[in-house]
Amino acid sequence: MARYQLTLAYDGTDFFGSQRQAQRRTVQGELEKTLCKLRWTGRSVILSGRTDTGVHAIGQVAAFDLDWSHSDEELVRALNAVLPTDMAVREARIVHEKFHPRFDATSRRYRYKLFCQPLRDPLRERFHWRVWPEVDGATFARTAPLFLGTHDFSAFGSPTTPKGSTVRTVLKAEWTQAGNDEWHFEVQADAFLYRMVRRLVFVQVAVAQGKVSREMISLALARQVPAGARSELPAGLAPAHGLTFVEVAYA
């Protein structure tokens, strides 16, 4: 018996998130059903983080104990032969017996994709948010660095546990242009609040469309926004389907 670490990729469109739910199709549920066919006897797979309905991944990490007498590569092939086509194991390896994919992580990285067009683009909209009016790229470049460092992000998400801290440290926050009308937001932090990345993107798009000032972000991070102020940050989240869980880093 050994503890295994898997790196998972999935198209989140048809999943009700990553965490197991009764009577609903989830990433954890599909992985556990597949492991049972390999004579796994555990009670629950451990995931590095929770993704919402519709969110994708190329670097979700899972851990479990398994009695497997073949190579890591053969485990990857055996799992992928049974997993549904919108899921895949990218890598498997043996780790120390107390490895925990969530608590041992030092940072997580997400990528959000959007494009600016007034008309629908069915081929892109499965994995991108279509935004209109268009955004100003220079404003994106000036806005993202505001999030770097350690701040109270309570204006941008909810704690992941009851009475949990809303302070997080952002290590990377950067927009890059991909083609004439497409933008990618890359963000890395020690941890994230619930729906934090989608909130960060939504607010930055509002700023880049001229709907709210950059200064309001600074005030929100400093928790100095006057209650009921007309220039408060707009309410809302970027759609889930533009978000991908990219990577988990470990010491």
Coordinates of C-alpha atoms in Angstrom, one line a residue, residues 37-208:
K37 CA -12.4 -0.6 -10.5
L38 CA -8.7 -0.9 -9.6
R39 CA -9.6 -2.4 -6.2
W40 CA -9.2 0.8 -4.3
T41 CA -10.7 0.4 -0.8
G42 CA -10.3 4.0 0.5
R43 CA -13.2 6.1 1.7
S44 CA -12.3 9.4 0.1
V45 CA -9.8 10.9 -2.4
I46 CA -8.2 14.1 -1.2
L47 CA -8.1 17.1 -3.6
S48 CA -5.7 20.1 -3.5
G49 CA -8.6 22.5 -3.9
R50 CA -12.2 22.9 -4.8
T51 CA -13.4 24.1 -8.2
D52 CA -16.9 25.4 -8.9
T53 CA -19.3 24.1 -11.4
G54 CA -18.0 24.9 -14.9
V55 CA -14.4 25.6 -13.8
H56 CA -11.7 23.6 -15.7
A57 CA -8.3 22.3 -14.6
I58 CA -5.0 21.1 -16.0
G59 CA -3.2 20.9 -12.6
Q60 CA -5.7 19.7 -10.0
V61 CA -3.9 17.4 -7.5
A62 CA -5.4 14.3 -5.9
A63 CA -4.0 11.9 -3.3
F64 CA -5.1 8.5 -2.2
D65 CA -3.7 5.2 -0.9
L66 CA -3.6 2.2 -3.2
D67 CA -2.2 -1.2 -3.4
W68 CA -0.7 -1.2 -6.9
S69 CA 2.1 -3.5 -8.0
H70 CA 2.8 -1.9 -11.4
S71 CA 4.6 1.2 -12.5
D72 CA 3.4 4.8 -12.2
E73 CA 3.0 5.0 -16.0
E74 CA 0.8 1.9 -16.0
L75 CA -1.4 3.4 -13.3
V76 CA -1.9 6.5 -15.5
R77 CA -2.8 4.3 -18.5
A78 CA -5.2 2.1 -16.4
L79 CA -7.0 5.2 -15.0
N80 CA -7.3 6.9 -18.3
A81 CA -8.7 3.8 -19.9
V82 CA -11.7 4.0 -17.6
L83 CA -12.2 7.7 -16.8
P84 CA -14.7 9.6 -18.8
T85 CA -13.5 11.5 -21.8
D86 CA -13.7 14.9 -20.1
M87 CA -11.2 13.8 -17.5
A88 CA -7.6 12.7 -17.7
V89 CA -4.7 11.8 -15.4
R90 CA -1.6 13.6 -16.5
E91 CA 0.9 12.2 -14.0
A92 CA 1.0 9.7 -11.1
R93 CA 3.7 9.2 -8.6
I94 CA 4.3 7.7 -5.1
V95 CA 4.7 10.3 -2.3
H96 CA 5.4 10.1 1.4
E97 CA 2.6 8.5 3.4
K98 CA 1.5 11.8 5.1
F99 CA 1.4 13.9 1.9
H100 CA -1.7 16.1 1.8
P101 CA -2.4 17.9 -1.5
R102 CA -4.1 20.9 0.1
F103 CA -2.2 21.5 3.4
D104 CA 1.2 20.8 1.9
A105 CA 0.7 23.3 -1.0
T106 CA 2.8 26.5 -0.9
S107 CA 0.8 28.2 -3.7
R108 CA -1.8 27.7 -6.4
R109 CA -2.1 29.2 -9.9
Y110 CA -5.1 30.0 -12.0
R111 CA -5.6 31.3 -15.5
Y112 CA -8.7 33.2 -16.7
K113 CA -9.4 33.7 -20.5
L114 CA -11.6 36.2 -22.1
F115 CA -12.1 37.8 -25.5
C116 CA -13.8 41.0 -26.7
Q117 CA -16.4 40.7 -29.4
P118 CA -20.0 42.0 -29.8
L119 CA -21.2 38.8 -31.4
R120 CA -21.1 35.2 -30.1
D121 CA -18.2 32.9 -31.0
P122 CA -19.4 29.3 -30.2
L123 CA -16.0 27.7 -30.7
R124 CA -14.3 29.9 -28.1
E125 CA -17.1 30.5 -25.6
R126 CA -16.8 27.1 -24.0
F127 CA -13.5 28.1 -22.4
H128 CA -13.5 32.0 -22.6
W129 CA -15.7 34.8 -21.3
R130 CA -17.0 37.0 -24.2
V131 CA -16.8 40.6 -23.0
W132 CA -18.3 43.7 -24.6
P133 CA -17.8 46.7 -24.6
E134 CA -14.1 46.0 -25.2
V135 CA -11.5 46.5 -22.5
D136 CA -8.5 48.8 -22.4
G137 CA -5.3 46.7 -22.2
A138 CA -3.2 49.4 -20.7
T139 CA -5.7 49.7 -17.9
F140 CA -5.4 45.9 -17.3
A141 CA -1.6 46.3 -17.1
R142 CA -1.9 49.0 -14.5
T143 CA -4.6 47.4 -12.4
A144 CA -3.3 43.8 -11.9
P145 CA -0.3 44.8 -9.8
L146 CA -2.6 46.4 -7.2
F147 CA -3.3 42.8 -5.9
L148 CA 0.3 41.8 -5.4
G149 CA 1.4 41.3 -1.8
T150 CA -0.5 40.5 1.4
H151 CA -4.0 42.1 1.7
D152 CA -7.4 41.5 3.2
F153 CA -9.4 40.3 0.2
S154 CA -12.8 40.3 1.9
A155 CA -14.1 42.5 -0.9
F156 CA -13.1 39.8 -3.5
G157 CA -14.3 36.5 -1.9
S158 CA -15.5 34.6 1.0
P159 CA -13.5 32.6 3.5
T160 CA -13.2 28.9 2.8
T161 CA -14.0 27.9 6.4
P162 CA -16.4 29.4 8.9
K163 CA -14.8 32.4 10.6
G164 CA -11.7 31.8 8.4
S165 CA -9.2 34.6 7.5
T166 CA -9.7 36.6 4.4
V167 CA -6.0 37.7 4.3
R168 CA -4.1 36.2 1.3
T169 CA -0.7 36.8 -0.3
V170 CA -0.8 37.2 -4.1
L171 CA 2.6 36.3 -5.7
K172 CA 1.7 36.9 -9.3
A173 CA -1.1 38.9 -11.0
E174 CA -0.6 39.6 -14.7
W175 CA -2.6 40.1 -17.9
T176 CA -1.2 39.0 -21.3
Q177 CA -2.7 39.6 -24.7
A178 CA -3.2 36.6 -26.9
G179 CA -4.2 37.8 -30.4
N180 CA -6.1 40.9 -31.3
D181 CA -9.1 40.5 -29.0
E182 CA -8.1 37.9 -26.4
W183 CA -6.7 38.4 -22.9
H184 CA -5.4 36.0 -20.2
F185 CA -5.1 36.7 -16.5
E186 CA -2.6 34.7 -14.6
V187 CA -2.8 34.8 -10.8
Q188 CA -0.8 32.9 -8.2
A189 CA -1.3 33.1 -4.4
D190 CA -0.6 31.1 -1.2
A191 CA -4.3 30.3 -1.2
F192 CA -7.5 31.8 -2.5
L193 CA -10.9 32.8 -1.1
Y194 CA -14.0 31.2 -2.4
R195 CA -14.7 32.6 -5.9
M196 CA -11.8 35.0 -5.5
V197 CA -10.3 34.7 -8.9
R198 CA -13.6 35.2 -10.7
R199 CA -14.3 38.3 -8.6
L200 CA -10.8 39.7 -9.3
V201 CA -11.4 39.3 -13.1
F202 CA -14.9 40.8 -12.9
V203 CA -13.8 43.9 -11.1
Q204 CA -10.8 44.4 -13.4
V205 CA -13.0 44.1 -16.5
A206 CA -15.2 46.8 -15.0
V207 CA -12.2 49.0 -14.5
A208 CA -10.9 48.4 -18.0

